[in-house]
Amino acid sequence: MGGMQRNRFFSPLTWPVLSFLAVIAVGAVLLYAPASWQAGQSLSLIDAAFLSTSAVCVTGLIPVDISVVLSPLGTTVLLLLMQLGGLGIMT
């Protein structure tokens, strides 16, 4: 069988999954950065990953008090993750 073979890893069915995973990973890294925390606060990597996943999947679950832990940059990242997740669900 000659010709062009299909790449099953990048099929139209996997694009939504891969894009959600990429946005979650980037969001977790951004939320884990110290610039996203209030002075004197910190966020573990697992909490940052959970917060990012929850925001992208638009579930509203939070493991920490975001008004205490996150800086204005962190809340902006969180809001952008919610918007991207909502757009992903709508498309």
Short mmCIF file of N, CA and C in Angstrom, two decimals:
data_model
loop_
_atom_site.label_atom_id
_atom_site.label_comp_id
_atom_site.label_asym_id
_atom_site.label_seq_id
_atom_site.Cartn_x
_atom_site.Cartn_y
_atom_site.Cartn_z
N MET A 1 0.84 -1.18 0.00
CA MET A 1 0.00 0.00 0.00
C MET A 1 0.88 1.25 0.00
N GLY A 2 0.99 1.86 -1.10
CA GLY A 2 1.75 3.10 -1.19
C GLY A 2 0.85 4.28 -0.90
N GLY A 3 1.36 5.41 -1.12
CA GLY A 3 0.55 6.62 -0.94
C GLY A 3 0.77 7.25 0.42
N MET A 4 -0.14 8.12 0.72
CA MET A 4 -0.02 8.90 1.95
C MET A 4 -0.72 8.18 3.11
N GLN A 5 -0.01 8.03 4.20
CA GLN A 5 -0.61 7.44 5.39
C GLN A 5 -1.15 8.56 6.27
N ARG A 6 -2.21 8.26 6.97
CA ARG A 6 -2.79 9.25 7.88
C ARG A 6 -2.03 9.25 9.19
N ASN A 7 -1.82 10.43 9.71
CA ASN A 7 -1.20 10.56 11.03
C ASN A 7 -2.32 10.59 12.06
N ARG A 8 -2.50 9.51 12.77
CA ARG A 8 -3.63 9.41 13.71
C ARG A 8 -3.45 10.25 14.96
N PHE A 9 -2.20 10.61 15.26
CA PHE A 9 -1.97 11.40 16.46
C PHE A 9 -2.52 12.82 16.30
N PHE A 10 -2.45 13.38 15.11
CA PHE A 10 -2.95 14.73 14.87
C PHE A 10 -4.23 14.71 14.03
N SER A 11 -5.14 13.84 14.38
CA SER A 11 -6.42 13.79 13.67
C SER A 11 -7.34 14.88 14.22
N PRO A 12 -8.40 15.19 13.51
CA PRO A 12 -9.34 16.21 14.01
C PRO A 12 -9.94 15.86 15.37
N LEU A 13 -9.96 14.61 15.74
CA LEU A 13 -10.51 14.22 17.04
C LEU A 13 -9.54 14.50 18.18
N THR A 14 -8.24 14.52 17.89
CA THR A 14 -7.26 14.74 18.96
C THR A 14 -6.93 16.21 19.16
N TRP A 15 -7.23 17.07 18.21
CA TRP A 15 -6.90 18.50 18.36
C TRP A 15 -7.53 19.14 19.59
N PRO A 16 -8.81 18.92 19.86
CA PRO A 16 -9.37 19.53 21.08
C PRO A 16 -8.69 19.04 22.36
N VAL A 17 -8.40 17.76 22.42
CA VAL A 17 -7.75 17.20 23.61
C VAL A 17 -6.35 17.79 23.77
N LEU A 18 -5.59 17.82 22.70
CA LEU A 18 -4.22 18.35 22.76
C LEU A 18 -4.21 19.83 23.08
N SER A 19 -5.16 20.57 22.53
CA SER A 19 -5.19 22.01 22.81
C SER A 19 -5.58 22.27 24.26
N PHE A 20 -6.53 21.52 24.80
CA PHE A 20 -6.90 21.67 26.20
C PHE A 20 -5.71 21.33 27.10
N LEU A 21 -5.00 20.25 26.79
CA LEU A 21 -3.84 19.87 27.59
C LEU A 21 -2.74 20.93 27.53
N ALA A 22 -2.54 21.50 26.36
CA ALA A 22 -1.50 22.53 26.22
C ALA A 22 -1.87 23.78 27.01
N VAL A 23 -3.12 24.20 26.94
CA VAL A 23 -3.55 25.39 27.68
C VAL A 23 -3.47 25.14 29.18
N ILE A 24 -3.86 23.95 29.62
CA ILE A 24 -3.78 23.60 31.04
C ILE A 24 -2.32 23.63 31.51
N ALA A 25 -1.42 23.06 30.72
CA ALA A 25 0.00 23.03 31.11
C ALA A 25 0.59 24.43 31.18
N VAL A 26 0.32 25.26 30.18
CA VAL A 26 0.84 26.63 30.20
C VAL A 26 0.23 27.41 31.36
N GLY A 27 -1.05 27.23 31.61
CA GLY A 27 -1.70 27.91 32.73
C GLY A 27 -1.13 27.48 34.07
N ALA A 28 -0.84 26.20 34.22
CA ALA A 28 -0.27 25.70 35.48
C ALA A 28 1.11 26.31 35.71
N VAL A 29 1.91 26.39 34.67
CA VAL A 29 3.25 26.98 34.80
C VAL A 29 3.14 28.46 35.16
N LEU A 30 2.22 29.18 34.51
CA LEU A 30 2.06 30.60 34.81
C LEU A 30 1.55 30.83 36.23
N LEU A 31 0.63 29.99 36.69
CA LEU A 31 0.11 30.14 38.05
C LEU A 31 1.13 29.71 39.09
N TYR A 32 2.05 28.83 38.72
CA TYR A 32 3.09 28.38 39.64
C TYR A 32 4.22 29.40 39.77
N ALA A 33 4.29 30.34 38.85
CA ALA A 33 5.34 31.37 38.90
C ALA A 33 5.10 32.30 40.09
N PRO A 34 6.16 32.67 40.82
CA PRO A 34 6.00 33.55 41.99
C PRO A 34 5.36 34.91 41.66
N ALA A 35 5.44 35.36 40.43
CA ALA A 35 4.81 36.63 40.06
C ALA A 35 3.28 36.55 40.14
N SER A 36 2.74 35.34 40.13
CA SER A 36 1.28 35.16 40.21
C SER A 36 0.76 35.09 41.63
N TRP A 37 1.64 35.19 42.62
CA TRP A 37 1.24 35.07 44.02
C TRP A 37 1.27 36.42 44.71
N GLN A 38 0.44 36.56 45.72
CA GLN A 38 0.53 37.73 46.61
C GLN A 38 1.81 37.64 47.43
N ALA A 39 2.26 38.75 47.95
CA ALA A 39 3.46 38.76 48.79
C ALA A 39 3.23 37.88 50.01
N GLY A 40 4.19 37.00 50.29
CA GLY A 40 4.10 36.12 51.45
C GLY A 40 3.27 34.87 51.21
N GLN A 41 2.73 34.69 50.03
CA GLN A 41 1.92 33.51 49.72
C GLN A 41 2.68 32.60 48.77
N SER A 42 2.22 31.38 48.64
CA SER A 42 2.79 30.45 47.67
C SER A 42 1.71 29.49 47.21
N LEU A 43 1.99 28.82 46.12
CA LEU A 43 1.04 27.87 45.54
C LEU A 43 1.84 26.65 45.10
N SER A 44 1.43 25.47 45.54
CA SER A 44 2.15 24.26 45.14
C SER A 44 1.85 23.96 43.67
N LEU A 45 2.71 23.16 43.07
CA LEU A 45 2.53 22.81 41.67
C LEU A 45 1.23 22.04 41.45
N ILE A 46 0.89 21.17 42.36
CA ILE A 46 -0.36 20.40 42.21
C ILE A 46 -1.58 21.32 42.33
N ASP A 47 -1.53 22.31 43.22
CA ASP A 47 -2.63 23.27 43.32
C ASP A 47 -2.71 24.15 42.07
N ALA A 48 -1.56 24.54 41.54
CA ALA A 48 -1.55 25.34 40.31
C ALA A 48 -2.12 24.53 39.15
N ALA A 49 -1.76 23.25 39.05
CA ALA A 49 -2.29 22.39 37.99
C ALA A 49 -3.78 22.17 38.16
N PHE A 50 -4.23 21.96 39.39
CA PHE A 50 -5.66 21.77 39.64
C PHE A 50 -6.44 23.03 39.32
N LEU A 51 -5.92 24.18 39.73
CA LEU A 51 -6.58 25.45 39.48
C LEU A 51 -6.66 25.71 37.98
N SER A 52 -5.60 25.43 37.25
CA SER A 52 -5.57 25.62 35.81
C SER A 52 -6.57 24.68 35.12
N THR A 53 -6.58 23.42 35.52
CA THR A 53 -7.51 22.45 34.94
C THR A 53 -8.95 22.84 35.22
N SER A 54 -9.22 23.26 36.43
CA SER A 54 -10.57 23.66 36.80
C SER A 54 -11.03 24.89 36.01
N ALA A 55 -10.11 25.83 35.79
CA ALA A 55 -10.47 27.03 35.04
C ALA A 55 -10.73 26.71 33.58
N VAL A 56 -9.86 25.90 32.97
CA VAL A 56 -10.02 25.58 31.55
C VAL A 56 -11.26 24.72 31.32
N CYS A 57 -11.55 23.84 32.24
CA CYS A 57 -12.74 22.98 32.10
C CYS A 57 -14.00 23.67 32.62
N VAL A 58 -13.87 24.87 33.12
CA VAL A 58 -14.97 25.72 33.59
C VAL A 58 -15.83 25.01 34.62
N THR A 59 -15.16 24.38 35.62
CA THR A 59 -15.90 23.70 36.68
C THR A 59 -16.10 24.57 37.90
N GLY A 60 -15.17 25.50 38.16
CA GLY A 60 -15.31 26.39 39.30
C GLY A 60 -14.78 25.85 40.60
N LEU A 61 -14.06 24.73 40.54
CA LEU A 61 -13.47 24.17 41.76
C LEU A 61 -12.15 24.86 42.04
N ILE A 62 -11.92 25.25 43.30
CA ILE A 62 -10.67 25.91 43.65
C ILE A 62 -10.12 25.30 44.93
N PRO A 63 -8.81 24.98 44.95
CA PRO A 63 -8.23 24.38 46.15
C PRO A 63 -7.73 25.41 47.16
N VAL A 64 -7.66 26.68 46.78
CA VAL A 64 -7.15 27.73 47.65
C VAL A 64 -8.05 28.95 47.54
N ASP A 65 -7.92 29.86 48.48
CA ASP A 65 -8.65 31.12 48.41
C ASP A 65 -7.92 32.04 47.44
N ILE A 66 -8.45 32.18 46.24
CA ILE A 66 -7.72 32.90 45.20
C ILE A 66 -7.57 34.39 45.51
N SER A 67 -8.47 34.96 46.29
CA SER A 67 -8.33 36.38 46.63
C SER A 67 -7.17 36.63 47.59
N VAL A 68 -6.77 35.60 48.32
CA VAL A 68 -5.65 35.72 49.26
C VAL A 68 -4.34 35.31 48.60
N VAL A 69 -4.36 34.24 47.79
CA VAL A 69 -3.12 33.66 47.26
C VAL A 69 -2.66 34.33 45.97
N LEU A 70 -3.57 34.62 45.06
CA LEU A 70 -3.16 35.11 43.74
C LEU A 70 -3.03 36.63 43.69
N SER A 71 -2.01 37.08 42.98
CA SER A 71 -1.80 38.51 42.73
C SER A 71 -2.71 38.95 41.58
N PRO A 72 -2.74 40.23 41.27
CA PRO A 72 -3.52 40.66 40.10
C PRO A 72 -3.11 39.95 38.81
N LEU A 73 -1.81 39.67 38.65
CA LEU A 73 -1.36 38.92 37.48
C LEU A 73 -1.93 37.50 37.51
N GLY A 74 -1.92 36.87 38.67
CA GLY A 74 -2.46 35.52 38.81
C GLY A 74 -3.95 35.46 38.52
N THR A 75 -4.69 36.44 39.00
CA THR A 75 -6.13 36.44 38.72
C THR A 75 -6.40 36.71 37.24
N THR A 76 -5.54 37.51 36.61
CA THR A 76 -5.69 37.75 35.17
C THR A 76 -5.43 36.47 34.39
N VAL A 77 -4.39 35.72 34.78
CA VAL A 77 -4.12 34.43 34.14
C VAL A 77 -5.31 33.50 34.33
N LEU A 78 -5.86 33.46 35.52
CA LEU A 78 -7.00 32.60 35.81
C LEU A 78 -8.21 32.99 34.95
N LEU A 79 -8.48 34.27 34.83
CA LEU A 79 -9.59 34.72 34.00
C LEU A 79 -9.38 34.38 32.53
N LEU A 80 -8.16 34.52 32.04
CA LEU A 80 -7.87 34.15 30.65
C LEU A 80 -8.05 32.65 30.43
N LEU A 81 -7.67 31.85 31.41
CA LEU A 81 -7.88 30.40 31.30
C LEU A 81 -9.37 30.07 31.24
N MET A 82 -10.17 30.77 32.02
CA MET A 82 -11.62 30.54 31.98
C MET A 82 -12.19 30.92 30.62
N GLN A 83 -11.72 32.04 30.07
CA GLN A 83 -12.21 32.47 28.76
C GLN A 83 -11.81 31.48 27.67
N LEU A 84 -10.57 31.03 27.70
CA LEU A 84 -10.11 30.04 26.70
C LEU A 84 -10.87 28.74 26.83
N GLY A 85 -11.14 28.32 28.06
CA GLY A 85 -11.92 27.10 28.25
C GLY A 85 -13.34 27.24 27.75
N GLY A 86 -13.94 28.37 28.00
CA GLY A 86 -15.30 28.62 27.50
C GLY A 86 -15.35 28.65 25.99
N LEU A 87 -14.36 29.28 25.37
CA LEU A 87 -14.31 29.29 23.90
C LEU A 87 -14.09 27.90 23.34
N GLY A 88 -13.24 27.12 24.02
CA GLY A 88 -13.01 25.75 23.58
C GLY A 88 -14.27 24.90 23.66
N ILE A 89 -15.05 25.09 24.70
CA ILE A 89 -16.29 24.34 24.84
C ILE A 89 -17.30 24.76 23.78
N MET A 90 -17.35 26.06 23.49
CA MET A 90 -18.30 26.55 22.50
C MET A 90 -17.95 26.09 21.08
N THR A 91 -16.65 25.99 20.80
CA THR A 91 -16.27 25.55 19.45
C THR A 91 -16.39 24.04 19.33
#
